[in-house]
């Protein structure tokens, strides 16, 4: 199982490859706000753990294991953003909050949140009722 730091790198690499077709060390470093040397070290570790194949000066390619984990991490991030939006977290806080909690939840908790999000999204009245209750609580 990857560490939280490995997860951040895999998620970023997966998104870069999805958006641009490739992921360069400089793009990863910029996106994660780390030094390129740190990226190189982590890429070597991810290569050793079979999440990607890295050839110096030639770039990197995610393995099937890396693609599967990267997609799972991106989906987890999006799910948590949906969840926080549904429960009424202010938009300016959502990204930071997701970054703060995503590595601390079990996959069991993620599955339960996914079920709850599906429940609220299947009926707009449920979301309206939740908003109404939240507003009542805030105004008390």
mmCIF file of C-alpha atoms in Angstrom:
data_model
loop_
_atom_site.group_PDB
_atom_site.id
_atom_site.type_symbol
_atom_site.label_atom_id
_atom_site.label_comp_id
_atom_site.label_asym_id
_atom_site.label_seq_id
_atom_site.Cartn_x
_atom_site.Cartn_y
_atom_site.Cartn_z
ATOM 1 C CA UNK A 1 0.000 0.000 0.000
ATOM 2 C CA UNK A 2 1.424 3.398 -0.915
ATOM 3 C CA UNK A 3 2.216 6.003 1.714
ATOM 4 C CA UNK A 4 0.300 9.317 1.716
ATOM 5 C CA UNK A 5 3.249 10.961 -0.029
ATOM 6 C CA UNK A 6 3.333 8.237 -2.684
ATOM 7 C CA UNK A 7 -0.411 8.706 -3.147
ATOM 8 C CA UNK A 8 0.064 12.435 -3.790
ATOM 9 C CA UNK A 9 2.658 11.694 -6.459
ATOM 10 C CA UNK A 10 0.599 8.943 -8.102
ATOM 11 C CA UNK A 11 -2.488 11.140 -8.150
ATOM 12 C CA UNK A 12 -0.546 14.038 -9.700
ATOM 13 C CA UNK A 13 1.191 11.810 -12.274
ATOM 14 C CA UNK A 14 -2.101 10.168 -13.233
ATOM 15 C CA UNK A 15 -3.779 13.559 -13.708
ATOM 16 C CA UNK A 16 -0.882 14.929 -15.768
ATOM 17 C CA UNK A 17 -0.857 11.925 -18.070
ATOM 18 C CA UNK A 18 -4.632 12.118 -18.401
ATOM 19 C CA UNK A 19 -4.540 15.855 -19.214
ATOM 20 C CA UNK A 20 -1.323 16.166 -21.247
ATOM 21 C CA UNK A 21 -0.442 12.635 -22.283
ATOM 22 C CA UNK A 22 2.801 12.703 -20.294
ATOM 23 C CA UNK A 23 4.237 13.692 -16.922
ATOM 24 C CA UNK A 24 7.604 15.412 -16.609
ATOM 25 C CA UNK A 25 9.580 15.799 -13.414
ATOM 26 C CA UNK A 26 9.260 19.582 -13.671
ATOM 27 C CA UNK A 27 5.452 19.378 -14.039
ATOM 28 C CA UNK A 28 5.159 17.048 -11.057
ATOM 29 C CA UNK A 29 7.435 19.274 -8.957
ATOM 30 C CA UNK A 30 5.428 22.367 -9.855
ATOM 31 C CA UNK A 31 2.081 20.697 -9.128
ATOM 32 C CA UNK A 32 3.180 19.360 -5.766
ATOM 33 C CA UNK A 33 5.321 22.379 -4.897
ATOM 34 C CA UNK A 34 8.437 20.293 -4.255
ATOM 35 C CA UNK A 35 11.975 20.285 -5.643
ATOM 36 C CA UNK A 36 12.678 18.260 -8.795
ATOM 37 C CA UNK A 37 15.238 16.202 -6.853
ATOM 38 C CA UNK A 38 12.461 15.102 -4.482
ATOM 39 C CA UNK A 39 10.349 14.091 -7.464
ATOM 40 C CA UNK A 40 13.194 12.034 -8.914
ATOM 41 C CA UNK A 41 13.656 10.183 -5.611
ATOM 42 C CA UNK A 42 9.956 9.413 -5.335
ATOM 43 C CA UNK A 43 9.737 8.329 -8.985
ATOM 44 C CA UNK A 44 12.561 5.891 -8.342
ATOM 45 C CA UNK A 45 10.676 4.505 -5.333
ATOM 46 C CA UNK A 46 7.438 4.223 -7.331
ATOM 47 C CA UNK A 47 9.398 2.445 -10.068
ATOM 48 C CA UNK A 48 10.854 0.018 -7.517
ATOM 49 C CA UNK A 49 7.320 -0.667 -6.193
ATOM 50 C CA UNK A 50 6.032 -1.300 -9.755
ATOM 51 C CA UNK A 51 3.672 1.682 -9.947
ATOM 52 C CA UNK A 52 5.561 3.095 -12.914
ATOM 53 C CA UNK A 53 8.484 2.512 -15.231
ATOM 54 C CA UNK A 54 11.082 5.250 -15.189
ATOM 55 C CA UNK A 55 13.998 5.648 -17.559
ATOM 56 C CA UNK A 56 16.329 8.530 -16.843
ATOM 57 C CA UNK A 57 16.032 11.257 -19.522
ATOM 58 C CA UNK A 58 13.248 9.322 -21.247
ATOM 59 C CA UNK A 59 10.329 9.895 -18.920
ATOM 60 C CA UNK A 60 7.934 7.633 -17.121
ATOM 61 C CA UNK A 61 4.981 5.408 -17.853
ATOM 62 C CA UNK A 62 2.445 4.186 -15.319
ATOM 63 C CA UNK A 63 2.123 0.422 -15.032
ATOM 64 C CA UNK A 64 -1.340 -1.145 -14.843
ATOM 65 C CA UNK A 65 -0.916 -1.149 -11.059
ATOM 66 C CA UNK A 66 -0.018 2.568 -11.164
ATOM 67 C CA UNK A 67 -2.920 3.446 -13.480
ATOM 68 C CA UNK A 68 -5.382 1.582 -11.287
ATOM 69 C CA UNK A 69 -4.123 3.257 -8.107
ATOM 70 C CA UNK A 70 -3.888 6.690 -9.777
ATOM 71 C CA UNK A 71 -7.491 6.482 -10.992
ATOM 72 C CA UNK A 72 -8.637 5.299 -7.582
ATOM 73 C CA UNK A 73 -6.897 8.266 -5.916
ATOM 74 C CA UNK A 74 -8.309 10.812 -8.382
ATOM 75 C CA UNK A 75 -11.784 9.321 -7.935
ATOM 76 C CA UNK A 76 -11.390 9.471 -4.144
ATOM 77 C CA UNK A 77 -10.429 13.144 -4.345
ATOM 78 C CA UNK A 78 -13.414 13.976 -6.572
ATOM 79 C CA UNK A 79 -15.773 12.012 -4.327
ATOM 80 C CA UNK A 80 -14.621 13.903 -1.249
ATOM 81 C CA UNK A 81 -15.071 17.211 -3.075
ATOM 82 C CA UNK A 82 -18.631 16.153 -3.982
ATOM 83 C CA UNK A 83 -19.319 15.104 -0.408
ATOM 84 C CA UNK A 84 -18.081 18.358 1.098
ATOM 85 C CA UNK A 85 -20.076 20.325 -1.473
ATOM 86 C CA UNK A 86 -23.266 18.391 -0.661
ATOM 87 C CA UNK A 87 -22.918 18.917 3.080
ATOM 88 C CA UNK A 88 -22.458 22.641 2.527
ATOM 89 C CA UNK A 89 -18.759 23.298 3.050
ATOM 90 C CA UNK A 90 -17.857 26.694 1.603
ATOM 91 C CA UNK A 91 -16.211 26.356 -1.804
ATOM 92 C CA UNK A 92 -13.047 28.200 -0.792
ATOM 93 C CA UNK A 93 -12.393 25.531 1.879
ATOM 94 C CA UNK A 94 -13.117 22.380 -0.094
ATOM 95 C CA UNK A 95 -9.757 21.742 -1.797
ATOM 96 C CA UNK A 96 -7.738 22.365 1.358
ATOM 97 C CA UNK A 97 -10.102 20.219 3.438
ATOM 98 C CA UNK A 98 -9.956 17.332 0.962
ATOM 99 C CA UNK A 99 -6.161 17.513 0.961
ATOM 100 C CA UNK A 100 -6.263 17.392 4.745
ATOM 101 C CA UNK A 101 -8.535 14.370 5.104
ATOM 102 C CA UNK A 102 -8.102 12.154 2.053
ATOM 103 C CA UNK A 103 -5.114 10.210 3.411
ATOM 104 C CA UNK A 104 -6.712 9.663 6.811
ATOM 105 C CA UNK A 105 -9.850 7.832 5.736
ATOM 106 C CA UNK A 106 -10.052 4.085 5.263
ATOM 107 C CA UNK A 107 -11.340 2.725 1.974
ATOM 108 C CA UNK A 108 -14.322 1.468 3.994
ATOM 109 C CA UNK A 109 -15.111 5.070 4.972
ATOM 110 C CA UNK A 110 -14.687 6.157 1.347
ATOM 111 C CA UNK A 111 -17.194 3.508 0.249
ATOM 112 C CA UNK A 112 -19.687 4.699 2.879
ATOM 113 C CA UNK A 113 -19.248 8.314 1.763
ATOM 114 C CA UNK A 114 -19.752 7.204 -1.840
ATOM 115 C CA UNK A 115 -23.048 5.571 -0.838
ATOM 116 C CA UNK A 116 -24.137 8.707 1.010
ATOM 117 C CA UNK A 117 -23.254 10.945 -1.959
ATOM 118 C CA UNK A 118 -25.251 8.659 -4.281
ATOM 119 C CA UNK A 119 -28.185 8.834 -1.851
ATOM 120 C CA UNK A 120 -28.236 12.633 -1.859
ATOM 121 C CA UNK A 121 -27.597 12.959 -5.601
ATOM 122 C CA UNK A 122 -30.443 10.578 -6.461
ATOM 123 C CA UNK A 123 -33.045 13.030 -5.132
ATOM 124 C CA UNK A 124 -32.588 16.807 -5.221
ATOM 125 C CA UNK A 125 -35.139 17.194 -2.403
ATOM 126 C CA UNK A 126 -32.729 15.423 -0.061
ATOM 127 C CA UNK A 127 -30.046 18.004 -0.804
ATOM 128 C CA UNK A 128 -32.555 20.829 -0.353
ATOM 129 C CA UNK A 129 -33.645 19.385 3.000
ATOM 130 C CA UNK A 130 -30.022 19.064 4.134
ATOM 131 C CA UNK A 131 -29.375 22.697 3.144
ATOM 132 C CA UNK A 132 -32.495 23.826 4.989
ATOM 133 C CA UNK A 133 -31.456 21.995 8.162
ATOM 134 C CA UNK A 134 -27.910 23.347 7.914
ATOM 135 C CA UNK A 135 -29.231 26.914 7.535
ATOM 136 C CA UNK A 136 -31.508 26.463 10.557
ATOM 137 C CA UNK A 137 -28.574 25.261 12.663
ATOM 138 C CA UNK A 138 -26.335 28.131 11.490
ATOM 139 C CA UNK A 139 -29.031 30.683 12.274
ATOM 140 C CA UNK A 140 -29.802 29.416 15.787
#
